PDB file of C-alpha atoms in Angstrom:
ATOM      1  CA  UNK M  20      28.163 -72.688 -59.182  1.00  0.00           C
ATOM      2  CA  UNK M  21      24.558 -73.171 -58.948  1.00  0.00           C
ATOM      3  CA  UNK M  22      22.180 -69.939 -56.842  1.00  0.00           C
ATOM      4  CA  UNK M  23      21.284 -70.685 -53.438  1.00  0.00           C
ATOM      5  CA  UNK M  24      18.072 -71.901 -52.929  1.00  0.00           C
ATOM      6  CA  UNK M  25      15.211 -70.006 -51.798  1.00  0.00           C
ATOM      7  CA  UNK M  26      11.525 -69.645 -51.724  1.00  0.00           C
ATOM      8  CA  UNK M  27      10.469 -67.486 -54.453  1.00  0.00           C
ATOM      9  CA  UNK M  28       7.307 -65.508 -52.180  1.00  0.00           C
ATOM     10  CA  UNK M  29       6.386 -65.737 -48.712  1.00  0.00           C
ATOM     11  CA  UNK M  30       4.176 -62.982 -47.124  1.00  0.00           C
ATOM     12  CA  UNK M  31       2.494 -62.007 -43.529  1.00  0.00           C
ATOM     13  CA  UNK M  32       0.735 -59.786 -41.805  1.00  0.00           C
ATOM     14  CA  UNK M  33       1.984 -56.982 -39.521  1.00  0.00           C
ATOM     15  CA  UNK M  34       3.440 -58.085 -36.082  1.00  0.00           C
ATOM     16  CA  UNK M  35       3.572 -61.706 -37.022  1.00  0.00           C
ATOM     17  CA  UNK M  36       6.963 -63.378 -37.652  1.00  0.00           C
ATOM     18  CA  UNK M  37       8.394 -65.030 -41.099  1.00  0.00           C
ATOM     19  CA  UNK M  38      11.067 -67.228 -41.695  1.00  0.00           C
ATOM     20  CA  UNK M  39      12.805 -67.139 -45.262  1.00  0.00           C
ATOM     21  CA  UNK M  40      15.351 -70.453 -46.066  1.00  0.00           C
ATOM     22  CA  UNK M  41      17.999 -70.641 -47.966  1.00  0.00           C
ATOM     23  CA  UNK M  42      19.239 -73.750 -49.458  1.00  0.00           C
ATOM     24  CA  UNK M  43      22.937 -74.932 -50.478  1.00  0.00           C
ATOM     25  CA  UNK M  44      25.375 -77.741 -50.005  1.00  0.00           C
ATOM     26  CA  UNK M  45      28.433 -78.544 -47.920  1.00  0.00           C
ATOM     27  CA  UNK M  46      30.494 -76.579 -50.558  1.00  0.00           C
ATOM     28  CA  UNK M  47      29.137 -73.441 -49.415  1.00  0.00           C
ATOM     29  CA  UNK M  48      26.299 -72.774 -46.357  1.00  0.00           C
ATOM     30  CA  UNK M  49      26.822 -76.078 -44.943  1.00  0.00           C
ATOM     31  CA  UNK M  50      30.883 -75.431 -45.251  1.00  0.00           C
ATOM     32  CA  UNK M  51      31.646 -71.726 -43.718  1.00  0.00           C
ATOM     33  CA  UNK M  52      29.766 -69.470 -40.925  1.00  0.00           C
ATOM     34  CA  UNK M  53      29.962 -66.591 -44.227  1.00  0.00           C
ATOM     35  CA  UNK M  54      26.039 -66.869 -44.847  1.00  0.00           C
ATOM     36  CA  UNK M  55      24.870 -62.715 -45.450  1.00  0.00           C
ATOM     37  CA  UNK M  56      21.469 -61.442 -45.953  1.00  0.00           C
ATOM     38  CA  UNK M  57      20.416 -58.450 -48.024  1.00  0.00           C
ATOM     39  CA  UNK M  58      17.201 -56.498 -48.530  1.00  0.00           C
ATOM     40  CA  UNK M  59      16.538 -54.794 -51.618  1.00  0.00           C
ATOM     41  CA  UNK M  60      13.829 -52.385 -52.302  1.00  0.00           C
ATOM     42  CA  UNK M  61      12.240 -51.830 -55.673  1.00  0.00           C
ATOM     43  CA  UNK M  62      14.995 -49.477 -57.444  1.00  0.00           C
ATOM     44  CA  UNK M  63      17.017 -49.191 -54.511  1.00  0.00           C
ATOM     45  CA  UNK M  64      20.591 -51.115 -54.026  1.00  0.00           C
ATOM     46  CA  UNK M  65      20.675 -53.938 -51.658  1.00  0.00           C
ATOM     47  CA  UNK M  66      21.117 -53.313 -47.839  1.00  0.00           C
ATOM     48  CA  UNK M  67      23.350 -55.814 -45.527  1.00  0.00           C
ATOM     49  CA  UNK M  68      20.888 -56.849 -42.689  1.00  0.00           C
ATOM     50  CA  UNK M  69      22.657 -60.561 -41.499  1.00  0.00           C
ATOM     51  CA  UNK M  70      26.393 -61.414 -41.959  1.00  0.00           C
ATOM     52  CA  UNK M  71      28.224 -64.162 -40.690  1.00  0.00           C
ATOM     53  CA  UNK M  72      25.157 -66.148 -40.031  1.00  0.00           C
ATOM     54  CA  UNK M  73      23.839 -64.640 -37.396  1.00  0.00           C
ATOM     55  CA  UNK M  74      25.443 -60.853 -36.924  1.00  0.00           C
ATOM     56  CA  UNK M  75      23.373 -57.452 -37.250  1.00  0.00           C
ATOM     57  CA  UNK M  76      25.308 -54.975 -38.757  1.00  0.00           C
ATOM     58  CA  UNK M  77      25.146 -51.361 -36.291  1.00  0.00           C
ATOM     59  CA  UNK M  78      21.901 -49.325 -37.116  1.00  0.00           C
ATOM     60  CA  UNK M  79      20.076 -52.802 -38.338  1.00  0.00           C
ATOM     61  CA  UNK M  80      16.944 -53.451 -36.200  1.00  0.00           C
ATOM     62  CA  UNK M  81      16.939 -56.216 -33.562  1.00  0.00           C
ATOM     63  CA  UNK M  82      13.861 -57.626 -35.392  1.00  0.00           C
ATOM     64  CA  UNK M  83      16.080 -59.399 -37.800  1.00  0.00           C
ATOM     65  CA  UNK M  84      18.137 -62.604 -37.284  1.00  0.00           C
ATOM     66  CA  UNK M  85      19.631 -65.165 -38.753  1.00  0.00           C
ATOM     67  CA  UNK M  86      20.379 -69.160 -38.096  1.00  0.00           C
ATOM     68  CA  UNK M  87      21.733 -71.905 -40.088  1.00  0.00           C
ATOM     69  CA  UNK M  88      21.745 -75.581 -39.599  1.00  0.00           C
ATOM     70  CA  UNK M  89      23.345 -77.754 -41.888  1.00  0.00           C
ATOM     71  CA  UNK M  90      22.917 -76.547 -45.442  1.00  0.00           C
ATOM     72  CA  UNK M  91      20.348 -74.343 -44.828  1.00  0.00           C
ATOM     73  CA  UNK M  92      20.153 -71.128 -43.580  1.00  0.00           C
ATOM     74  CA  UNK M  93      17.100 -68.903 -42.188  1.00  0.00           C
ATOM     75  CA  UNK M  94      16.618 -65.152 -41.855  1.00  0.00           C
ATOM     76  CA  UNK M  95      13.565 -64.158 -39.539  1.00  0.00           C
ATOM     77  CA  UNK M  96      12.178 -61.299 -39.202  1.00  0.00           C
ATOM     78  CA  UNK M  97       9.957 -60.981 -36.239  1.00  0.00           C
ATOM     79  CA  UNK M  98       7.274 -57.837 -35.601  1.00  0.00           C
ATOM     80  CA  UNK M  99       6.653 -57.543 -39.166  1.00  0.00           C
ATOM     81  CA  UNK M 100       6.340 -53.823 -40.772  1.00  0.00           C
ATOM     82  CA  UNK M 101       5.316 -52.385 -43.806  1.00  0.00           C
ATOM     83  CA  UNK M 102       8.704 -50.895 -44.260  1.00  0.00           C
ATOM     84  CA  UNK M 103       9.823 -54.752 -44.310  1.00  0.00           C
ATOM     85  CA  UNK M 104       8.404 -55.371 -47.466  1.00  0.00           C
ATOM     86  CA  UNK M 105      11.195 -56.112 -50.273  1.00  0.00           C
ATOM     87  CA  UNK M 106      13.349 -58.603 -52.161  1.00  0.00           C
ATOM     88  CA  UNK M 107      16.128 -60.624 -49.948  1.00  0.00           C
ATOM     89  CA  UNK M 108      18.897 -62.285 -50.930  1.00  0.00           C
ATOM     90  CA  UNK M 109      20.947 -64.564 -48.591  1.00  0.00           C
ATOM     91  CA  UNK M 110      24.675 -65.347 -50.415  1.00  0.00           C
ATOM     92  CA  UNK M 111      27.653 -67.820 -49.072  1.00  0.00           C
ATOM     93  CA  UNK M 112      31.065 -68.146 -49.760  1.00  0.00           C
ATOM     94  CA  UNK M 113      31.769 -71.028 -51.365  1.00  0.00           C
ATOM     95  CA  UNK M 114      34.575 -74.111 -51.537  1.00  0.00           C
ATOM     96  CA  UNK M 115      35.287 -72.811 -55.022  1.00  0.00           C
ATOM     97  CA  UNK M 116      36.571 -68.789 -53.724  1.00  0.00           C
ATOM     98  CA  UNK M 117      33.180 -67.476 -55.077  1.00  0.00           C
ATOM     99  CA  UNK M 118      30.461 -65.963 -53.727  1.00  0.00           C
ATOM    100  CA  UNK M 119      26.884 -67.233 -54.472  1.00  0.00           C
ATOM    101  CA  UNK M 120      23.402 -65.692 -54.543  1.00  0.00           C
ATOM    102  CA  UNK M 121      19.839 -66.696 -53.458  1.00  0.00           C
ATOM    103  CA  UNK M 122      17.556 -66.499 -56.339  1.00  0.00           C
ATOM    104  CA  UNK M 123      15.631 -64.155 -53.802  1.00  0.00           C
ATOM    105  CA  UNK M 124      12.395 -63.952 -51.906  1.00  0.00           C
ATOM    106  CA  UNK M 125       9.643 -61.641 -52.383  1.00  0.00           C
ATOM    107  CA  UNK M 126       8.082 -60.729 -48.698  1.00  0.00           C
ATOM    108  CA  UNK M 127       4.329 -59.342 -48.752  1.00  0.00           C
ATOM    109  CA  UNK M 128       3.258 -57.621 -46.256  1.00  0.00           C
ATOM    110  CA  UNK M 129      -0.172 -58.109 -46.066  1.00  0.00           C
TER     111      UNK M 129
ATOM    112  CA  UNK Y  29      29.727 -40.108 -45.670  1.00  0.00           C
ATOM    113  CA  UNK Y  30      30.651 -43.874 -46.674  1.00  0.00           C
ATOM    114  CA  UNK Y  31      29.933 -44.068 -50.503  1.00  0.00           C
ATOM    115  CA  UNK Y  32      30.673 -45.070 -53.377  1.00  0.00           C
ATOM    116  CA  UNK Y  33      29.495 -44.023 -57.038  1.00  0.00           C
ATOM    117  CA  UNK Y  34      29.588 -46.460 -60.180  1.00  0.00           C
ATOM    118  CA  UNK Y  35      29.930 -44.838 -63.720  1.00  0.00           C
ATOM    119  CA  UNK Y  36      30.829 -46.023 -67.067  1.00  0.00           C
ATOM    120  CA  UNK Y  37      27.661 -48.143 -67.646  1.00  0.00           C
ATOM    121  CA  UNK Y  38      25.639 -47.445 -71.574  1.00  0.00           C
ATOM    122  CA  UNK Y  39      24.406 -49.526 -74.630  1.00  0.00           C
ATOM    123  CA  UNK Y  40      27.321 -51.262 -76.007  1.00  0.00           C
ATOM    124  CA  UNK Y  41      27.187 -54.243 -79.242  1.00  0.00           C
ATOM    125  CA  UNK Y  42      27.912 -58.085 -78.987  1.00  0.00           C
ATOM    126  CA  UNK Y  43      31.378 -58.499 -78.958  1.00  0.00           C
ATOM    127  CA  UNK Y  44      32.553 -54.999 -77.317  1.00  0.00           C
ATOM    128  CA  UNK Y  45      34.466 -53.727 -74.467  1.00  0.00           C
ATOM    129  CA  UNK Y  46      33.337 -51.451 -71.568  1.00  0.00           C
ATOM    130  CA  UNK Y  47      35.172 -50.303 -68.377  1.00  0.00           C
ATOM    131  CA  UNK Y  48      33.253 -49.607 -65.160  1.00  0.00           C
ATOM    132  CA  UNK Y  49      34.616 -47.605 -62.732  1.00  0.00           C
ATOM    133  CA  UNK Y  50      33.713 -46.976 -59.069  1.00  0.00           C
ATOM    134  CA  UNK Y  51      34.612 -44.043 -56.580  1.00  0.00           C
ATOM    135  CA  UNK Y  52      34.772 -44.453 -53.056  1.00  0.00           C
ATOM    136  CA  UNK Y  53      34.915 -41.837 -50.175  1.00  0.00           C
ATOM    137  CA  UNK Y  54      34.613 -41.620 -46.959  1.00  0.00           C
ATOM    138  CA  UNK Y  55      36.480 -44.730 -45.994  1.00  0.00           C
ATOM    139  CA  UNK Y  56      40.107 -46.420 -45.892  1.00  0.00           C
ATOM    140  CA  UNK Y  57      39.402 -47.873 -49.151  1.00  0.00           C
ATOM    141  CA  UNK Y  58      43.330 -48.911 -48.964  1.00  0.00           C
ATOM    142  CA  UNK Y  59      41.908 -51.766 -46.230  1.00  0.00           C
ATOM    143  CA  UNK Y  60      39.031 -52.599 -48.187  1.00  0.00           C
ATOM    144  CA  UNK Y  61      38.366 -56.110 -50.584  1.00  0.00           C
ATOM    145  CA  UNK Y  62      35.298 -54.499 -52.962  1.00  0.00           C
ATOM    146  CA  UNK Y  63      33.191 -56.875 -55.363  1.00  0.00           C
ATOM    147  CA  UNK Y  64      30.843 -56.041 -58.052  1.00  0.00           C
ATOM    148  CA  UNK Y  65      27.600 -57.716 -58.121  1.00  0.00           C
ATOM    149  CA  UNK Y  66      25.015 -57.649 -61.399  1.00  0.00           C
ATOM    150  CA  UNK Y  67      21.206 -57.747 -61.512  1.00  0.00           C
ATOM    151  CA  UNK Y  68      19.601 -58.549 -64.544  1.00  0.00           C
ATOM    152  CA  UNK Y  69      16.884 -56.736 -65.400  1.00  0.00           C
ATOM    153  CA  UNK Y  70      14.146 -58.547 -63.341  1.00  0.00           C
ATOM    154  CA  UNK Y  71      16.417 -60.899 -61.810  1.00  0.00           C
ATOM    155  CA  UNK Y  72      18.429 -61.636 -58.550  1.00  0.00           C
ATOM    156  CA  UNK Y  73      21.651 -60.678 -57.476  1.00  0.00           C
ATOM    157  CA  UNK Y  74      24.696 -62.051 -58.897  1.00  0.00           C
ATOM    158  CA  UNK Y  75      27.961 -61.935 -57.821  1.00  0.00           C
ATOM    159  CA  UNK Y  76      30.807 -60.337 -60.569  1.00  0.00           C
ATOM    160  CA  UNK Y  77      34.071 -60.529 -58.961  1.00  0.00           C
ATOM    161  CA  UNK Y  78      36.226 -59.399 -55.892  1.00  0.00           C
ATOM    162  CA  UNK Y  79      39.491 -57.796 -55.424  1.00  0.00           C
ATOM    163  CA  UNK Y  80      41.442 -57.711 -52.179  1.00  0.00           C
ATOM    164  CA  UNK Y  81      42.552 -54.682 -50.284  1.00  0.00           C
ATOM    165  CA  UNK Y  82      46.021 -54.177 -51.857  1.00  0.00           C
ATOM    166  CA  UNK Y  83      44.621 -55.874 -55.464  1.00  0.00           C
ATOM    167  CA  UNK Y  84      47.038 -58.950 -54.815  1.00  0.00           C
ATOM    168  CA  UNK Y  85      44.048 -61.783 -55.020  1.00  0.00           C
ATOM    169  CA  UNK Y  86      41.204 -61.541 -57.490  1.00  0.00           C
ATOM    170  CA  UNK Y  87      38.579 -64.032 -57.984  1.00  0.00           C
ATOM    171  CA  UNK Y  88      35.690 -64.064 -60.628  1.00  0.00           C
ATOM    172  CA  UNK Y  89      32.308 -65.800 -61.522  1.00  0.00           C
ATOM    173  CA  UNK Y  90      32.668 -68.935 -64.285  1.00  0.00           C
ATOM    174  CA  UNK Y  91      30.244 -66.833 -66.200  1.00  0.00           C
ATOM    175  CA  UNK Y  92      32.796 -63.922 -66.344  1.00  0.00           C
ATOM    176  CA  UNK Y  93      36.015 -65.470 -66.091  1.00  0.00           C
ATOM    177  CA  UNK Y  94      38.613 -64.942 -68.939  1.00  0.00           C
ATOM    178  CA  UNK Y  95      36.517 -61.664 -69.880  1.00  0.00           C
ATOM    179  CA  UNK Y  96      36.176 -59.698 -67.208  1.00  0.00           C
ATOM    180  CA  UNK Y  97      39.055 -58.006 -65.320  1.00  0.00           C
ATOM    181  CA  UNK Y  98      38.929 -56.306 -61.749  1.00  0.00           C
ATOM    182  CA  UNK Y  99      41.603 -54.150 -61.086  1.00  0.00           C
ATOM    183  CA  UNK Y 100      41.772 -51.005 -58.694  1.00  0.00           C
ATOM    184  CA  UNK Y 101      43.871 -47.312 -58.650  1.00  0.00           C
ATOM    185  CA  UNK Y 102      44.497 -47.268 -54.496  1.00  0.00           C
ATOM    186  CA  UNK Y 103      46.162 -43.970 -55.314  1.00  0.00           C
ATOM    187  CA  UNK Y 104      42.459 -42.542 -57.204  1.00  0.00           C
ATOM    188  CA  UNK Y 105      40.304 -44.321 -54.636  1.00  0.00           C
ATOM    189  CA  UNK Y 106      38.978 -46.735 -57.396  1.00  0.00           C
ATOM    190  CA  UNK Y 107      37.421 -49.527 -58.480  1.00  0.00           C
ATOM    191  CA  UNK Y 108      37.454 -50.594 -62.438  1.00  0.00           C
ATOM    192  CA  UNK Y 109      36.210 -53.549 -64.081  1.00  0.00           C
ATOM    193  CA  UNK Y 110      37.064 -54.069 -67.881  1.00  0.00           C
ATOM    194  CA  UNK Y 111      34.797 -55.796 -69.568  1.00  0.00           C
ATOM    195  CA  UNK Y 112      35.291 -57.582 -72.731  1.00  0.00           C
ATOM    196  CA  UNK Y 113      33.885 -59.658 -75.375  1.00  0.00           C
ATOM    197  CA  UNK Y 114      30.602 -58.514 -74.141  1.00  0.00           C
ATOM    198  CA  UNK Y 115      27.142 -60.582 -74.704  1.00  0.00           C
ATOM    199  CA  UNK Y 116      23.595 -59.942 -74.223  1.00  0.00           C
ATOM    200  CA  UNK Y 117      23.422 -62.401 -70.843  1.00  0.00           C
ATOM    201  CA  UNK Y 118      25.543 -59.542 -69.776  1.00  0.00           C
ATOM    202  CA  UNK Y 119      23.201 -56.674 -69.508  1.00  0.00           C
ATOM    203  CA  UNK Y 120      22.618 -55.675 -66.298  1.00  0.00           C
ATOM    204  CA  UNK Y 121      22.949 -53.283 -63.426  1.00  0.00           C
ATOM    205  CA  UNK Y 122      26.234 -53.217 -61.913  1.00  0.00           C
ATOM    206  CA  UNK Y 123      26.874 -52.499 -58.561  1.00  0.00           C
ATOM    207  CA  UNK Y 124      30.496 -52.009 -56.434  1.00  0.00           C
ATOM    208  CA  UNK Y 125      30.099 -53.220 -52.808  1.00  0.00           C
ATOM    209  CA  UNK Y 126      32.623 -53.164 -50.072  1.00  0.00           C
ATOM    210  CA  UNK Y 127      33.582 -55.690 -47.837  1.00  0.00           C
ATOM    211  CA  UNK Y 128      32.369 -55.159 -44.051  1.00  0.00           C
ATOM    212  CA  UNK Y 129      35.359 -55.843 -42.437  1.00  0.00           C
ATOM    213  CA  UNK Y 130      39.020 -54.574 -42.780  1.00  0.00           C
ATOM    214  CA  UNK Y 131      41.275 -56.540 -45.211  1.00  0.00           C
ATOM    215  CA  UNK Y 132      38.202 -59.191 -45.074  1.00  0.00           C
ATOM    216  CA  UNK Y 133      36.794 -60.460 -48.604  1.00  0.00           C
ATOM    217  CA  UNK Y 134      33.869 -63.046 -48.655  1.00  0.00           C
ATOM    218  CA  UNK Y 135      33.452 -62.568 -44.485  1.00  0.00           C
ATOM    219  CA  UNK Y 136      31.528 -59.761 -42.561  1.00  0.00           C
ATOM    220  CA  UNK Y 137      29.054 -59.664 -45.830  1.00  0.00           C
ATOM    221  CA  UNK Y 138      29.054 -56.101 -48.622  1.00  0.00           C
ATOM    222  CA  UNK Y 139      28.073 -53.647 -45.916  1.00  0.00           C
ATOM    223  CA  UNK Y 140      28.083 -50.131 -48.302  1.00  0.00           C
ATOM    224  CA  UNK Y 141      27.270 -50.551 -51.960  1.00  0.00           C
ATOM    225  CA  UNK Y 142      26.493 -47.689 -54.865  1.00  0.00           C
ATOM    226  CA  UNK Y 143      23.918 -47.044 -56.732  1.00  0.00           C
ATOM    227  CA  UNK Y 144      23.951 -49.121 -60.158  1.00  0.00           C
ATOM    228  CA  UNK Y 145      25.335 -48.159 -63.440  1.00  0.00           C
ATOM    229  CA  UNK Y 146      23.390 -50.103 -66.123  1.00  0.00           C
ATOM    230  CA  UNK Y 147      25.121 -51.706 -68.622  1.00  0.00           C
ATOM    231  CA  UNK Y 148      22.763 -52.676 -71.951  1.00  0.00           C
ATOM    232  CA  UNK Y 149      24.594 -55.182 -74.700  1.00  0.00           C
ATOM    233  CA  UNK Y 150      22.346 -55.050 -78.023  1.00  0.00           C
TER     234      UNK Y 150
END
């Protein structure tokens, strides 16, 4: 099972919106509504932030959502903050009974 | 307090066995499908295994399959994973994540996770 596709960097400045993709096939994003998104800080574990697509877990801010269409899905994150700035990984179940991984994006907050 | 608490992770040769083990508290970990997920040093995520809530279905990674084993204790509120025939593509951190939903296992996402225990093959 080959990693979701993501960008590898994308960065922007405080109060501006980003949009991170994430790239599969119709064996896995473009197959289910089970698309997550995690955040990982440097030496921390990952946090849930999007599951099913589109659905904010309790205590996760409003800034963050998520979309897919077709094989791709999208996390933005609108407002930016310094606090925002960390690793993310989307993941989908996949056709196989697996889960797969994004090969992760790096957001800079400039 | 939802948590859960990885141990068993050290510096372990080609060709060994290790067994992780995970605590949980705090939850009905009885209802509860929990994966472990591996990071590389440097790396991304990548996903290890899952085990549903009463252990009955199991599914693995083609890069682990036929070595690793899942398995839980409902009774000791944990998680294990046995881990043999151990190679260097293995080291990692290894992390135990529950599923966000009751009796759920790829849906509602890994909504509580631990803190790593680091597994070194050399």
């Amino acid at each position: 099972q080959s990693a979701l596709t993501q960008p590898a960097s994308v960065s922007g400045s405080p109060g501006q919106s980003i949009t991170i993709s994430c790239t599969g096939t119709s064996s896995d994003v473009g197959g289910y509504k089970y698309v997550s998104w995690y955040q990982q800080h440097p030496g921390k574990a990952p946090k849930l932030m999007i599951y099913d697509v589109s659905n904010r877990p309790s205590g996760v801010s409003n800034r963050f959502s998520g979309s897919k269409s077709g094989n791709t899905a999208s996390l933005t994150i609108s407002g930016l903050q310094a606090e925002d700035e960390a690793d993310y990984y989307c993941s989908s179940y996949t056709s196989s009974s697996t889960l797969v991984f994004g090969g992760g994006t790096k957001l800079t907050v400039l | 307090q939802v948590q859960l608490v990885e141990s068993g992770g050290g510096v372990v040769q080609p060709g060994r066995s290790l067994r992780l083990s995970c605590a949980a508290s705090g939850f009905t970990f009885s209802s509860s499908g929990v994966h472990w997920v591996r990071q590389a040093p440097g790396k991304g995520l990548e996903w290890v295994a899952v085990i549903s809530y009463d252990g009955s279905d199991k599914y693995y990674a083609d890069s682990v399959k036929g070595r690793f084993t899942i398995s839980r204790d409902t009774s000791k509120n944990t998680l294990y994973l046995q881990m043999n025939s151990l190679r260097a593509e293995d080291t990692a951190v290894y992390y135990c994540a529950k599923s966000g939903g009751n009796y759920a296992l790829f849906y509602y996402g890994m909504d509580v996770w631990g803190q790593g225990t680091t597994v070194t093959v050399s």
